[in-house]
mmCIF file with all atom_site columns, C-alpha atoms in Angstrom:
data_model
loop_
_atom_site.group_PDB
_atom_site.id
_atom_site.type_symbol
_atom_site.label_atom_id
_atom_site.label_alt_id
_atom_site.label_comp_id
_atom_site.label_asym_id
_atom_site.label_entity_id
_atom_site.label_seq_id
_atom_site.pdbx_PDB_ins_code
_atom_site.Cartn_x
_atom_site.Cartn_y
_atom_site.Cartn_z
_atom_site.occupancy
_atom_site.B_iso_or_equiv
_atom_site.pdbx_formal_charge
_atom_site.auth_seq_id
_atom_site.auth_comp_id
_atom_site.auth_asym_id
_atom_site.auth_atom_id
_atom_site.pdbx_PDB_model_num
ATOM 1   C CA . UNK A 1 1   ? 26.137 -28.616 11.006  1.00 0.00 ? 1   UNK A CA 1
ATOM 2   C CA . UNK A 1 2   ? 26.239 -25.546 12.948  1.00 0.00 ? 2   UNK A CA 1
ATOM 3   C CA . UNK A 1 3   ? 23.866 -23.365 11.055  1.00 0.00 ? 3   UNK A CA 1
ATOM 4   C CA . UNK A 1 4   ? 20.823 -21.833 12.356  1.00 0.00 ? 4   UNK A CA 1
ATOM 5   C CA . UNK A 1 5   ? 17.927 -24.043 13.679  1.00 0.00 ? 5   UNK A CA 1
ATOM 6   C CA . UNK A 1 6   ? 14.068 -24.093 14.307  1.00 0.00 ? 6   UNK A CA 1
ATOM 7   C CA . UNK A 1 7   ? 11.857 -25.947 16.771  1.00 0.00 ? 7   UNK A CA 1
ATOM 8   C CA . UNK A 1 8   ? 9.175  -27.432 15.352  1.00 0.00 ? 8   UNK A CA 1
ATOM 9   C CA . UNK A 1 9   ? 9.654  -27.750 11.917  1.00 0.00 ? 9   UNK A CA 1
ATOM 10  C CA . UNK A 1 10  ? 5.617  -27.602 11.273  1.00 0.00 ? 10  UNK A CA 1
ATOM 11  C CA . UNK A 1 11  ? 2.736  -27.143 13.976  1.00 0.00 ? 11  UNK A CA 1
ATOM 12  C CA . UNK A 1 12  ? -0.560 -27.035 13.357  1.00 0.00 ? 12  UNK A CA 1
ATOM 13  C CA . UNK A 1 13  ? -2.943 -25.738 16.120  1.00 0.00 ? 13  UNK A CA 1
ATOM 14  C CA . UNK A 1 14  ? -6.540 -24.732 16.183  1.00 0.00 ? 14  UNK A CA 1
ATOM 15  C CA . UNK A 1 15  ? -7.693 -21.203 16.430  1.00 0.00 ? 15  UNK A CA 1
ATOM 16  C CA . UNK A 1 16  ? -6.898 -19.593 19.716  1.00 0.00 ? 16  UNK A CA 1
ATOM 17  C CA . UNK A 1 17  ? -4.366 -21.762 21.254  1.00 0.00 ? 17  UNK A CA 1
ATOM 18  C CA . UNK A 1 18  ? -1.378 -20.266 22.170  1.00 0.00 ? 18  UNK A CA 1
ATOM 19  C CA . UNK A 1 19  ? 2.294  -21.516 20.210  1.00 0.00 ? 19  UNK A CA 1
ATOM 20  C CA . UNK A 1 20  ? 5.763  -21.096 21.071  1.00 0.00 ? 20  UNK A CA 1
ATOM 21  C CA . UNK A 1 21  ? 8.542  -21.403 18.821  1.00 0.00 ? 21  UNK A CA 1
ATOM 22  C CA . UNK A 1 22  ? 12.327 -21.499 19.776  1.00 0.00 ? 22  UNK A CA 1
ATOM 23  C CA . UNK A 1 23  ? 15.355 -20.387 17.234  1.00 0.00 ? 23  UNK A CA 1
ATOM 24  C CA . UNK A 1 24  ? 18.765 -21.625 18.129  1.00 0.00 ? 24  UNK A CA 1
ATOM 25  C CA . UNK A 1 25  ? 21.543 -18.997 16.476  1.00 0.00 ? 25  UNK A CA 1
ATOM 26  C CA . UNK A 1 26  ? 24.465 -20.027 14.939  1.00 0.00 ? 26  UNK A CA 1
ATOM 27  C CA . UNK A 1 27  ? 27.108 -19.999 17.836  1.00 0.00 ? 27  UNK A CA 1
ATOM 28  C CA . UNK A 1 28  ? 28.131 -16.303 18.324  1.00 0.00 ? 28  UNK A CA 1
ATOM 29  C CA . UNK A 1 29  ? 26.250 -14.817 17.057  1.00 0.00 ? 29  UNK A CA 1
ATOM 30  C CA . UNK A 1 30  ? 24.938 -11.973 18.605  1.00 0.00 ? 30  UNK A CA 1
ATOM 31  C CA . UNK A 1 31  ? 22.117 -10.752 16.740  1.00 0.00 ? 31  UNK A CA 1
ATOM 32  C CA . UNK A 1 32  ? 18.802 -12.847 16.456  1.00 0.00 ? 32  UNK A CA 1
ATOM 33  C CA . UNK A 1 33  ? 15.850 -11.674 14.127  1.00 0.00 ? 33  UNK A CA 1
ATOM 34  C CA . UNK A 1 34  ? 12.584 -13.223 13.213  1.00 0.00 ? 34  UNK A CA 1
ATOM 35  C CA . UNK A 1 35  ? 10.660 -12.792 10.245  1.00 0.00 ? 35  UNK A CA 1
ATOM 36  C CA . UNK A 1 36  ? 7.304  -14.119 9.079   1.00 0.00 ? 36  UNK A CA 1
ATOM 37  C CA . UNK A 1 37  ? 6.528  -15.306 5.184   1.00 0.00 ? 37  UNK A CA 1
ATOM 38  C CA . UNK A 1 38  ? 3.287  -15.918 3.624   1.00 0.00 ? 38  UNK A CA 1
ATOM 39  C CA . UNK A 1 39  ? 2.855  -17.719 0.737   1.00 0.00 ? 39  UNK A CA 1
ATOM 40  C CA . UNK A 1 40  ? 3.762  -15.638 -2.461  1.00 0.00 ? 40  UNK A CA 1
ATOM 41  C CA . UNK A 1 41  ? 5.260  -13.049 -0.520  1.00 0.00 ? 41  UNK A CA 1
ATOM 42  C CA . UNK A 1 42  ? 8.892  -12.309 0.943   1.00 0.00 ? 42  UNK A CA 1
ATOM 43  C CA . UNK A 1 43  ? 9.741  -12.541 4.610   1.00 0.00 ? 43  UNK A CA 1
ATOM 44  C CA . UNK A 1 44  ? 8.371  -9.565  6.549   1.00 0.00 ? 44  UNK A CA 1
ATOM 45  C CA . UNK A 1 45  ? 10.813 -8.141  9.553   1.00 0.00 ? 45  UNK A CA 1
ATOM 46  C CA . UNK A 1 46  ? 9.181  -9.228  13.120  1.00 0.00 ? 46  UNK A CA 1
ATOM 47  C CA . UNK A 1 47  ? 11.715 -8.063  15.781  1.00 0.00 ? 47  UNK A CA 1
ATOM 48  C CA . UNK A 1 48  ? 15.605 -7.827  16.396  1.00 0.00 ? 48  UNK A CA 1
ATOM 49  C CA . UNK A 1 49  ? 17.215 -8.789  19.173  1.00 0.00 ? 49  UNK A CA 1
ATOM 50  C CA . UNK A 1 50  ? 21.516 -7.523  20.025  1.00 0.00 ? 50  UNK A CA 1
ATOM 51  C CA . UNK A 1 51  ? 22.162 -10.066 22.856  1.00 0.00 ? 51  UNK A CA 1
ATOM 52  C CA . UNK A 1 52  ? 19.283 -10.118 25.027  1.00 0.00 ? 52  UNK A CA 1
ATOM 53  C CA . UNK A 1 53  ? 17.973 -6.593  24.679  1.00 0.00 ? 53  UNK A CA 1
ATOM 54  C CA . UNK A 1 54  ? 14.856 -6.418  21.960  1.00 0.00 ? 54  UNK A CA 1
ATOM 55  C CA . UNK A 1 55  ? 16.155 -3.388  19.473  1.00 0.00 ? 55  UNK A CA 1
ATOM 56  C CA . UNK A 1 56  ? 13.461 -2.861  16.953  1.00 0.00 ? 56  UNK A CA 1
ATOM 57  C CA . UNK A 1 57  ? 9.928  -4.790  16.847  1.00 0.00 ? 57  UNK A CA 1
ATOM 58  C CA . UNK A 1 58  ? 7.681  -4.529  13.714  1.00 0.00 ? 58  UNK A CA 1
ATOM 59  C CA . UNK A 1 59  ? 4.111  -3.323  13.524  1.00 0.00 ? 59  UNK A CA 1
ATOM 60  C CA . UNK A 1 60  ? 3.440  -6.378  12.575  1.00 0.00 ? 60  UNK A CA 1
ATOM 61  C CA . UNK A 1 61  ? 4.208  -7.462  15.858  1.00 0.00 ? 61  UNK A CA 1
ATOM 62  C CA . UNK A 1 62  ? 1.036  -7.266  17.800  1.00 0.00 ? 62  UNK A CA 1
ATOM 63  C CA . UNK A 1 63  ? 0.294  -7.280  21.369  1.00 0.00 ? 63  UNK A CA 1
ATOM 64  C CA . UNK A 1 64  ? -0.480 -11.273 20.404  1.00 0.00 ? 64  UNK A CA 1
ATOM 65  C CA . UNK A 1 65  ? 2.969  -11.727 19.744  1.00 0.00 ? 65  UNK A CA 1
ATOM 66  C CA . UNK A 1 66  ? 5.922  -11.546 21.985  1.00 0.00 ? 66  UNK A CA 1
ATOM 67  C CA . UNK A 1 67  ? 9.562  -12.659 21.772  1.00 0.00 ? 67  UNK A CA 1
ATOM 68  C CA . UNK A 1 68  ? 12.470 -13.025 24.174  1.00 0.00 ? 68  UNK A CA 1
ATOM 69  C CA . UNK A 1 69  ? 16.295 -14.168 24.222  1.00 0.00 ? 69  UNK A CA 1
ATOM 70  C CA . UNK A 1 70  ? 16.673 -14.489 28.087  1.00 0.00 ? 70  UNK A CA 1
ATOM 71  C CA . UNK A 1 71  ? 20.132 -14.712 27.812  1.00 0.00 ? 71  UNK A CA 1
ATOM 72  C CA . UNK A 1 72  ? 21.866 -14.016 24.569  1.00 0.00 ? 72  UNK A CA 1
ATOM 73  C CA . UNK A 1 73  ? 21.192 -16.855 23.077  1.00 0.00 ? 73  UNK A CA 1
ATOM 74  C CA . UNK A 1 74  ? 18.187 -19.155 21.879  1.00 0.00 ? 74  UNK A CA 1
ATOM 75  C CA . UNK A 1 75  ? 14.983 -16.620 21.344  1.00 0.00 ? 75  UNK A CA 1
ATOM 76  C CA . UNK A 1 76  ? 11.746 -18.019 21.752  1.00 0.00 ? 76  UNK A CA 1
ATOM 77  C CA . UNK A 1 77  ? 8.324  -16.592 19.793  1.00 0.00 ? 77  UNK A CA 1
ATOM 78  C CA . UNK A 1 78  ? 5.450  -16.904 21.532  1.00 0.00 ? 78  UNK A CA 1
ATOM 79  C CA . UNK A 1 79  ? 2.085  -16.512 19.769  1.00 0.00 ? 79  UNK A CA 1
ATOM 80  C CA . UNK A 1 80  ? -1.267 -16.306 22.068  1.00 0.00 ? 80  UNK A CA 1
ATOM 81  C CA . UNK A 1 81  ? -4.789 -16.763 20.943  1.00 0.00 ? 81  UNK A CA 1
ATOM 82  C CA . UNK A 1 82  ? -3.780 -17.763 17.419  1.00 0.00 ? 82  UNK A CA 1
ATOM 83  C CA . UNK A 1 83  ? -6.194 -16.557 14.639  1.00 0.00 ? 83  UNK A CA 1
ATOM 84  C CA . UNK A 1 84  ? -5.929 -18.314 10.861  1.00 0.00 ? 84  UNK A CA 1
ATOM 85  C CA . UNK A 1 85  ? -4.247 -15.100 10.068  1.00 0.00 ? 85  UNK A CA 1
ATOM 86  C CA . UNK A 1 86  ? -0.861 -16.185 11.698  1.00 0.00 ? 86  UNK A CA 1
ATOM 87  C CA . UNK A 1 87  ? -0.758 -19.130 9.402   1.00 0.00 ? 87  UNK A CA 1
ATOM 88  C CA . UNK A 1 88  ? 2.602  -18.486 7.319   1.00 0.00 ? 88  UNK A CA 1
ATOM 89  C CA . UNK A 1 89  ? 6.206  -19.788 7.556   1.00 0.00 ? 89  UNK A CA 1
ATOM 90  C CA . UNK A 1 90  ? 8.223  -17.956 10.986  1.00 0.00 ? 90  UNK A CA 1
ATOM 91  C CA . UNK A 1 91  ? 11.835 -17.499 9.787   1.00 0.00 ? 91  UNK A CA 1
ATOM 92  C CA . UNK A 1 92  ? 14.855 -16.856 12.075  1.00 0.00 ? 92  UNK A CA 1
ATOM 93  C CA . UNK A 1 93  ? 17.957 -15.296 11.110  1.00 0.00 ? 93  UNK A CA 1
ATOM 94  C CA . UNK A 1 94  ? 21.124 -14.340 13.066  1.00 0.00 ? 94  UNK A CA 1
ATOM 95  C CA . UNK A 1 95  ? 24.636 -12.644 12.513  1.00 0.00 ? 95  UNK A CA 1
ATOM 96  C CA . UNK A 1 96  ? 27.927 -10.993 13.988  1.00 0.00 ? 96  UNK A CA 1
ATOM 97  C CA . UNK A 1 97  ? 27.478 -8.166  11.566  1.00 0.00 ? 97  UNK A CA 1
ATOM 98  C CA . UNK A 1 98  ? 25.305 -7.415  8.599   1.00 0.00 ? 98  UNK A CA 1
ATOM 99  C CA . UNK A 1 99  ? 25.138 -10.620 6.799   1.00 0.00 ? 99  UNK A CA 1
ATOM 100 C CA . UNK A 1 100 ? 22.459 -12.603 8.516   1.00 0.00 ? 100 UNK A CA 1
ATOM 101 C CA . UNK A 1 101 ? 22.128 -16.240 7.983   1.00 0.00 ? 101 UNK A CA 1
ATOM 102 C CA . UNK A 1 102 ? 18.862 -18.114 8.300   1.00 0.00 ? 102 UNK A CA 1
ATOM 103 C CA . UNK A 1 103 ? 17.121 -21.118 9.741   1.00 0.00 ? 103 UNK A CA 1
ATOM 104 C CA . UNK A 1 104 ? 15.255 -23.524 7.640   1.00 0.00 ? 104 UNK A CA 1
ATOM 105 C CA . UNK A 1 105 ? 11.864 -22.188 9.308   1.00 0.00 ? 105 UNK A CA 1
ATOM 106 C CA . UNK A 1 106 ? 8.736  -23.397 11.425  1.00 0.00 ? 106 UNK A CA 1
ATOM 107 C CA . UNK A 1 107 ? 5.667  -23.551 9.074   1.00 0.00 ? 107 UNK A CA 1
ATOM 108 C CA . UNK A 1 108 ? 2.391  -22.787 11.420  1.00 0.00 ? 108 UNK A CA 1
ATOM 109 C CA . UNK A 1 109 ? -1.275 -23.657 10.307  1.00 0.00 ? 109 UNK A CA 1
ATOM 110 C CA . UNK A 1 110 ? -3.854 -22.111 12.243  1.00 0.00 ? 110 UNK A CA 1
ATOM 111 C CA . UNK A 1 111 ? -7.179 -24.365 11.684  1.00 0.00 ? 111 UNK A CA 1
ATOM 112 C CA . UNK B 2 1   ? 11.189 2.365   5.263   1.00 0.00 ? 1   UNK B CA 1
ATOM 113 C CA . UNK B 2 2   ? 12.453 1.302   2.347   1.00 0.00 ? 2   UNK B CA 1
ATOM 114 C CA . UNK B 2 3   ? 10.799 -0.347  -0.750  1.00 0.00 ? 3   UNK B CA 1
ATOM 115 C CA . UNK B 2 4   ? 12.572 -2.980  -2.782  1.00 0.00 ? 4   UNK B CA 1
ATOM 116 C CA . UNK B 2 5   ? 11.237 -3.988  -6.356  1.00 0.00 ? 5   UNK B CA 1
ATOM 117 C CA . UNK B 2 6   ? 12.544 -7.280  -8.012  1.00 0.00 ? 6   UNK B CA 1
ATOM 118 C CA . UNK B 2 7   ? 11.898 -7.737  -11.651 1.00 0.00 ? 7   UNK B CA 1
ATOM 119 C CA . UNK B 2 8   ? 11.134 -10.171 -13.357 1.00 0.00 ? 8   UNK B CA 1
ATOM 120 C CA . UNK B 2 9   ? 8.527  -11.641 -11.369 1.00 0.00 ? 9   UNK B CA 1
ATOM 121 C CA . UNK B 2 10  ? 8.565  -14.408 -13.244 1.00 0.00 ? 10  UNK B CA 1
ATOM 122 C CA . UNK B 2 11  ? 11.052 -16.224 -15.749 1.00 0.00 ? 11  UNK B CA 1
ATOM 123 C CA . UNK B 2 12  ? 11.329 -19.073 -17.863 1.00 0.00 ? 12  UNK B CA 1
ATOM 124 C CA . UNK B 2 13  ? 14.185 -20.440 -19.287 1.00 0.00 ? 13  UNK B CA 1
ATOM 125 C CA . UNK B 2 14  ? 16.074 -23.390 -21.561 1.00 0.00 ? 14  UNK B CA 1
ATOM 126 C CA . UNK B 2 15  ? 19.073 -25.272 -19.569 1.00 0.00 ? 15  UNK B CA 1
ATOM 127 C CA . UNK B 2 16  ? 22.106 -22.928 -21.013 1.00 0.00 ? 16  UNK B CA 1
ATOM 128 C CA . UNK B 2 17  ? 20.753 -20.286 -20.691 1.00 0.00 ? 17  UNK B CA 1
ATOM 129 C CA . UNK B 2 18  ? 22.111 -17.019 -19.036 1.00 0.00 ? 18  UNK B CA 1
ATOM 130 C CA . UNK B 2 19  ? 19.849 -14.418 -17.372 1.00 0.00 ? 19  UNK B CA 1
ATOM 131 C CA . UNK B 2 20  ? 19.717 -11.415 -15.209 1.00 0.00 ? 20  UNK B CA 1
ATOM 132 C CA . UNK B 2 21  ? 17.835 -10.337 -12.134 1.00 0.00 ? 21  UNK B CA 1
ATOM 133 C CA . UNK B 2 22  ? 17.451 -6.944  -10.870 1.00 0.00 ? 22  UNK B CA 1
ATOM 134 C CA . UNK B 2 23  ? 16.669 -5.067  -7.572  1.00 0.00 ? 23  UNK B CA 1
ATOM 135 C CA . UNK B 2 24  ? 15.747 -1.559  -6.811  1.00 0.00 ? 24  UNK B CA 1
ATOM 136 C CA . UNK B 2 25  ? 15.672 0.222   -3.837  1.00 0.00 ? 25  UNK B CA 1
ATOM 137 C CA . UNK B 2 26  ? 13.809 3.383   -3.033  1.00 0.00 ? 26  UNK B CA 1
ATOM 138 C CA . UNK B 2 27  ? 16.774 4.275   -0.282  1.00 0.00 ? 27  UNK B CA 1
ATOM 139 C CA . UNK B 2 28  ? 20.461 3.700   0.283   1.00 0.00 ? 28  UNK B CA 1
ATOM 140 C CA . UNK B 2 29  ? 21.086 0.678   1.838   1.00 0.00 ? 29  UNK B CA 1
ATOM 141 C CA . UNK B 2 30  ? 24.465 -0.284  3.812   1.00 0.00 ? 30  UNK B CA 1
ATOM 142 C CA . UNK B 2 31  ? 23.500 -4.403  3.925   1.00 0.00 ? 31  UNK B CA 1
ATOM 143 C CA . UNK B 2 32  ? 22.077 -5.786  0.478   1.00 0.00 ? 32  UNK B CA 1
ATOM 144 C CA . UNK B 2 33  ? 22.151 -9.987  0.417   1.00 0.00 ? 33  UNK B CA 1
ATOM 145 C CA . UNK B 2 34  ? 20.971 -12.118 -2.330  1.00 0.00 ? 34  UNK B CA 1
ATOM 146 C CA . UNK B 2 35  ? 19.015 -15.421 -1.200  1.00 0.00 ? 35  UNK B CA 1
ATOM 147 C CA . UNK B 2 36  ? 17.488 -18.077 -3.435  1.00 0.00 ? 36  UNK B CA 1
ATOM 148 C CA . UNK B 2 37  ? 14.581 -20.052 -1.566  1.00 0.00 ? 37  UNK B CA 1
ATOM 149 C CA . UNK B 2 38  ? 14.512 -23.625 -1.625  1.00 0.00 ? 38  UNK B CA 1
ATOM 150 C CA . UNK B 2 39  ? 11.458 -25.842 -2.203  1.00 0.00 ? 39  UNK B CA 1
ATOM 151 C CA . UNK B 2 40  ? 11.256 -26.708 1.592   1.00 0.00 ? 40  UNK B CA 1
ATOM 152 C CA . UNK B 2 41  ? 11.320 -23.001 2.514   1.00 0.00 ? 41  UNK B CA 1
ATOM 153 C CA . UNK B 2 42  ? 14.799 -22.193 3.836   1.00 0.00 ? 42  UNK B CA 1
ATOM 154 C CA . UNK B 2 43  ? 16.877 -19.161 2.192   1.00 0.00 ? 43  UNK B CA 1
ATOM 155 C CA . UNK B 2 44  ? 20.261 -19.902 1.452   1.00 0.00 ? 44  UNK B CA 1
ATOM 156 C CA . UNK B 2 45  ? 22.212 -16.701 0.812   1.00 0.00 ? 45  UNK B CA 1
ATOM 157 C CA . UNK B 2 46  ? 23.887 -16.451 -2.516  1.00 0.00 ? 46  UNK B CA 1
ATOM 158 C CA . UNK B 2 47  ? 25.946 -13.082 -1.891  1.00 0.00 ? 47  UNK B CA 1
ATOM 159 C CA . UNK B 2 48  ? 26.398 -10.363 0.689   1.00 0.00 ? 48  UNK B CA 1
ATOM 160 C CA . UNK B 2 49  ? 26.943 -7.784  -1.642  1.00 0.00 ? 49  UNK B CA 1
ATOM 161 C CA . UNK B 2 50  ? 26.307 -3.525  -0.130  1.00 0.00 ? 50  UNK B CA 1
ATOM 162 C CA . UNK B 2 51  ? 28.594 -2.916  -3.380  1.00 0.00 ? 51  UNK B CA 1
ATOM 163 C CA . UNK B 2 52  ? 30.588 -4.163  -5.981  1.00 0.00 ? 52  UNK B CA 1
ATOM 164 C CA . UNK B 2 53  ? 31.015 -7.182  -7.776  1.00 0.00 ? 53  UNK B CA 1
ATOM 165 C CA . UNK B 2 54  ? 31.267 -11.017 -6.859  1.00 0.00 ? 54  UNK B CA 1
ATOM 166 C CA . UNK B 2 55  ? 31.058 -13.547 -8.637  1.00 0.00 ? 55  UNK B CA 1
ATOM 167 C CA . UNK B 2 56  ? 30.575 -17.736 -7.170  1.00 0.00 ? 56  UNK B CA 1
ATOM 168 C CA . UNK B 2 57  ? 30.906 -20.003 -9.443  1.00 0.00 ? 57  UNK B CA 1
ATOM 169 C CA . UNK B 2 58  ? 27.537 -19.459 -12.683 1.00 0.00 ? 58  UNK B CA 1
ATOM 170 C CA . UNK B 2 59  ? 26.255 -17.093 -10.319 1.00 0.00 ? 59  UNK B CA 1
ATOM 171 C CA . UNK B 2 60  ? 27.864 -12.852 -9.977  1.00 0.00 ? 60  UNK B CA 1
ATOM 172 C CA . UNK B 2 61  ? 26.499 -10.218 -8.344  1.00 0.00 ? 61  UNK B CA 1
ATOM 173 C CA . UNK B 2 62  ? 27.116 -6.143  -8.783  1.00 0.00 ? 62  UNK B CA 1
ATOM 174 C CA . UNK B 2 63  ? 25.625 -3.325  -6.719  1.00 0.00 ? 63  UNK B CA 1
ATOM 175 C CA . UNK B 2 64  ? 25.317 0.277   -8.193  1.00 0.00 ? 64  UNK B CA 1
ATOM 176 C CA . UNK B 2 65  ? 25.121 1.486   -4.943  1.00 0.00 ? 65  UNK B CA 1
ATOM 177 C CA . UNK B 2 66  ? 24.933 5.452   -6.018  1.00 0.00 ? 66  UNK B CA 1
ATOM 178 C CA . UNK B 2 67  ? 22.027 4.235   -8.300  1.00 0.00 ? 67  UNK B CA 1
ATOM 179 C CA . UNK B 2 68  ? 20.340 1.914   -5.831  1.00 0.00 ? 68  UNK B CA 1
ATOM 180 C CA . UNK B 2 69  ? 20.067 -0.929  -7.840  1.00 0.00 ? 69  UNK B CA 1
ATOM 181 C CA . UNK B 2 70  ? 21.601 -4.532  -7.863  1.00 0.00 ? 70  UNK B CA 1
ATOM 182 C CA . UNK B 2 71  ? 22.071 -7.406  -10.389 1.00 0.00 ? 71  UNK B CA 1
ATOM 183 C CA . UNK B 2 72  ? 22.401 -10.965 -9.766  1.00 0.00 ? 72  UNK B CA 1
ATOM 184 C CA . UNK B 2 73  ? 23.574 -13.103 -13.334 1.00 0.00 ? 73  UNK B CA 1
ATOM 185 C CA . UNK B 2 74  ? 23.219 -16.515 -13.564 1.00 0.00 ? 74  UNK B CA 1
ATOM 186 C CA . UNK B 2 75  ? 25.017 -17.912 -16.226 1.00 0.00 ? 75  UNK B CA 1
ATOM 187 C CA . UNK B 2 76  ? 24.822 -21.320 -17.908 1.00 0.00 ? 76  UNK B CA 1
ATOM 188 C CA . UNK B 2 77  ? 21.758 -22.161 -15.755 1.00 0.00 ? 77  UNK B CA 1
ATOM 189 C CA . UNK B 2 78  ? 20.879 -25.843 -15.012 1.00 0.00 ? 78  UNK B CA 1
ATOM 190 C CA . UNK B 2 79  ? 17.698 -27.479 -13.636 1.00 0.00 ? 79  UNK B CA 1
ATOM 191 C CA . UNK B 2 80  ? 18.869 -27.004 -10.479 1.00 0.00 ? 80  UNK B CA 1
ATOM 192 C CA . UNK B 2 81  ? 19.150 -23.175 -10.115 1.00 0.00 ? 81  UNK B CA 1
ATOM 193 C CA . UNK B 2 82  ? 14.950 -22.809 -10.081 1.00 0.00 ? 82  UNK B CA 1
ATOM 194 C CA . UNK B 2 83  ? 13.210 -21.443 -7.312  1.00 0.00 ? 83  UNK B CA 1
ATOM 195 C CA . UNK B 2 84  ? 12.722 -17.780 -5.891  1.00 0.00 ? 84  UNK B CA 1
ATOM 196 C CA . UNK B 2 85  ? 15.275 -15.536 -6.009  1.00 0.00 ? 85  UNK B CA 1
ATOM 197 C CA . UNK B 2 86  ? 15.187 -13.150 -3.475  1.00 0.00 ? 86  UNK B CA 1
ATOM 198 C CA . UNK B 2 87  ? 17.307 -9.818  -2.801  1.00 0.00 ? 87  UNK B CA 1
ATOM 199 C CA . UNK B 2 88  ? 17.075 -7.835  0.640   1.00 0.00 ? 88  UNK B CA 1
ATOM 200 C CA . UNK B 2 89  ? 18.058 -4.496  2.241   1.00 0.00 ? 89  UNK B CA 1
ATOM 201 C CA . UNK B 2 90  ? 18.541 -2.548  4.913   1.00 0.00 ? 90  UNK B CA 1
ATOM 202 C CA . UNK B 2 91  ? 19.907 0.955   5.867   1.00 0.00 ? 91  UNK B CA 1
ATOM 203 C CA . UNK B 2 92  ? 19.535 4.014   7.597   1.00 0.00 ? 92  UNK B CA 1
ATOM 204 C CA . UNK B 2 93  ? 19.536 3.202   10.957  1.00 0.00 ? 93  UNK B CA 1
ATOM 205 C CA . UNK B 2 94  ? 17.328 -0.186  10.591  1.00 0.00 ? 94  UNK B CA 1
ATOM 206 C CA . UNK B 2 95  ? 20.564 -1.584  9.418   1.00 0.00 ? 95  UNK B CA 1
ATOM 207 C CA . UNK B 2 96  ? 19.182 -4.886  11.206  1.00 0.00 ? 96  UNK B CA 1
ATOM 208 C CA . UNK B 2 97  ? 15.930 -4.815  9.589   1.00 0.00 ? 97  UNK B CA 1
ATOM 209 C CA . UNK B 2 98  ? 16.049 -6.374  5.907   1.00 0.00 ? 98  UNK B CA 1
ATOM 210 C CA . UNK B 2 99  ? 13.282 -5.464  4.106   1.00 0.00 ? 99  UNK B CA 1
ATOM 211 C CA . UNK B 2 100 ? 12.660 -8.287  0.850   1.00 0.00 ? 100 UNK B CA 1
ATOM 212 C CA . UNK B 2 101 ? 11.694 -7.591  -2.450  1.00 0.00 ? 101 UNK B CA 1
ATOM 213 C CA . UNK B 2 102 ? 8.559  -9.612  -4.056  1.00 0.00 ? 102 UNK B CA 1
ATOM 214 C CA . UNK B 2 103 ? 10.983 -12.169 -5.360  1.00 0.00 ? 103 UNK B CA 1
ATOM 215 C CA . UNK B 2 104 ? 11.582 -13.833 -8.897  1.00 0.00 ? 104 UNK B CA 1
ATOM 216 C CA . UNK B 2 105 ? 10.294 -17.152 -9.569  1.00 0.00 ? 105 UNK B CA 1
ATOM 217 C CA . UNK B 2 106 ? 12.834 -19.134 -11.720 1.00 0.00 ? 106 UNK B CA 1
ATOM 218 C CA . UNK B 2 107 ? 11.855 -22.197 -13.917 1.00 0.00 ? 107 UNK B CA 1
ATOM 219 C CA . UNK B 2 108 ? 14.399 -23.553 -16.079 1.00 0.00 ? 108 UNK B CA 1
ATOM 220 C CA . UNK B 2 109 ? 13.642 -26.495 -18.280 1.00 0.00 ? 109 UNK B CA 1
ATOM 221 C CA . UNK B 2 110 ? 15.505 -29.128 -19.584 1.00 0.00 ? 110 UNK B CA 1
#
């Protein structure tokens, strides 16, 4: 299967540790986004990535929350001093053009 | 940014059944995808559909895009096809920014 995947599947941390999750795009594919889904709700934009170079970042994105894709191709999501706020489902998504294709998802629980 | 509205929110239906969804966006949009959400989370995309008509198998899709509005039919529908039913956007020059609509939770009994 070549489709998009998601390291971990699940974590659960306590309050203020810091997470990291890593996305692995479909090979290619040059665009990498992340979104973030809480329960009853659709997935909310994070950030977009074109290669390497970080295009567009949400509000949503605070100065907690940082991503990278050192070199064009798995992005990492890095989440420090995690509050029980962040708890929610981090989606990644990628695509040549519009159509974007996502991953099955990391589901974080912040005790 | 632009503001999608899915409707129903909810839906209940008898296997056999045929139904529509429907999406509305406050803003032209130049990507518009259809997902439906599985139990375990992951979106699986149904149609990539900025206008027009498809159709895959029970399911079809059409865009208005002049009207800003898109349907998604599912016809004969089976255990199977509950879930959420999601549609997305984007446009202007977020092109790369989807922006989701509440989504429609499907039941269909047997």
């Amino acid at each position: 299967d070549t489709g998009v995947s998601q390291d971990p599947r699940h974590k659960i941390t306590k309050r203020g540790q810091n997470v990291t999750f890593r996305c692995d795009p479909i090979s290619e594919h040059n665009r990498l986004y992340w979104y973030r889904q809480t329960l009853g709700q659709g997935p909310e934009f994070l950030t977009y990535f074109q290669n390497e170079a970080q295009l567009e970042k949400s509000r949503l994105l605070s100065d907690r929350f940082s991503a990278e894709r050192p070199k064009g191709s798995f992005s990492t999501l890095e989440i420090q001093r995690t509050e029980q706020g962040d708890s929610a489902m981090y989606l990644c998504a990628s695509s040549i053009l519009s159509e974007q294709f996502f991953g099955p998802g990391t589901r974080l629980t912040v005790l | 940014g632009i503001q999608v509205e899915q409707s129903p929110p909810d839906l209940i239906l008898q296997e056999g059944a045929n139904s529509t969804l429907r999406c509305n966006f406050s803003d032209s949009v130049n990507n518009l995808q259809w997902f439906h959400q599985n139990p375990w989370g992951q979106l699986i995309n149904l149609f990539y559909i900025p206008s027009g008509t498809k159709q895959n198998g029970r399911l079809s899709a059409t865009t208005v895009a002049t009207e800003r509005y898109s349907l998604l039919y599912i016809s004969s529908s089976q255990t199977t096809d509950s879930g959420v039913y999601f549609c997305a956007g984007a446009g202007g020059t977020s092109y790369g920014k989807l922006t989701f609509g509440q989504g429609t939770i499907l039941t269909v009994h047997p």
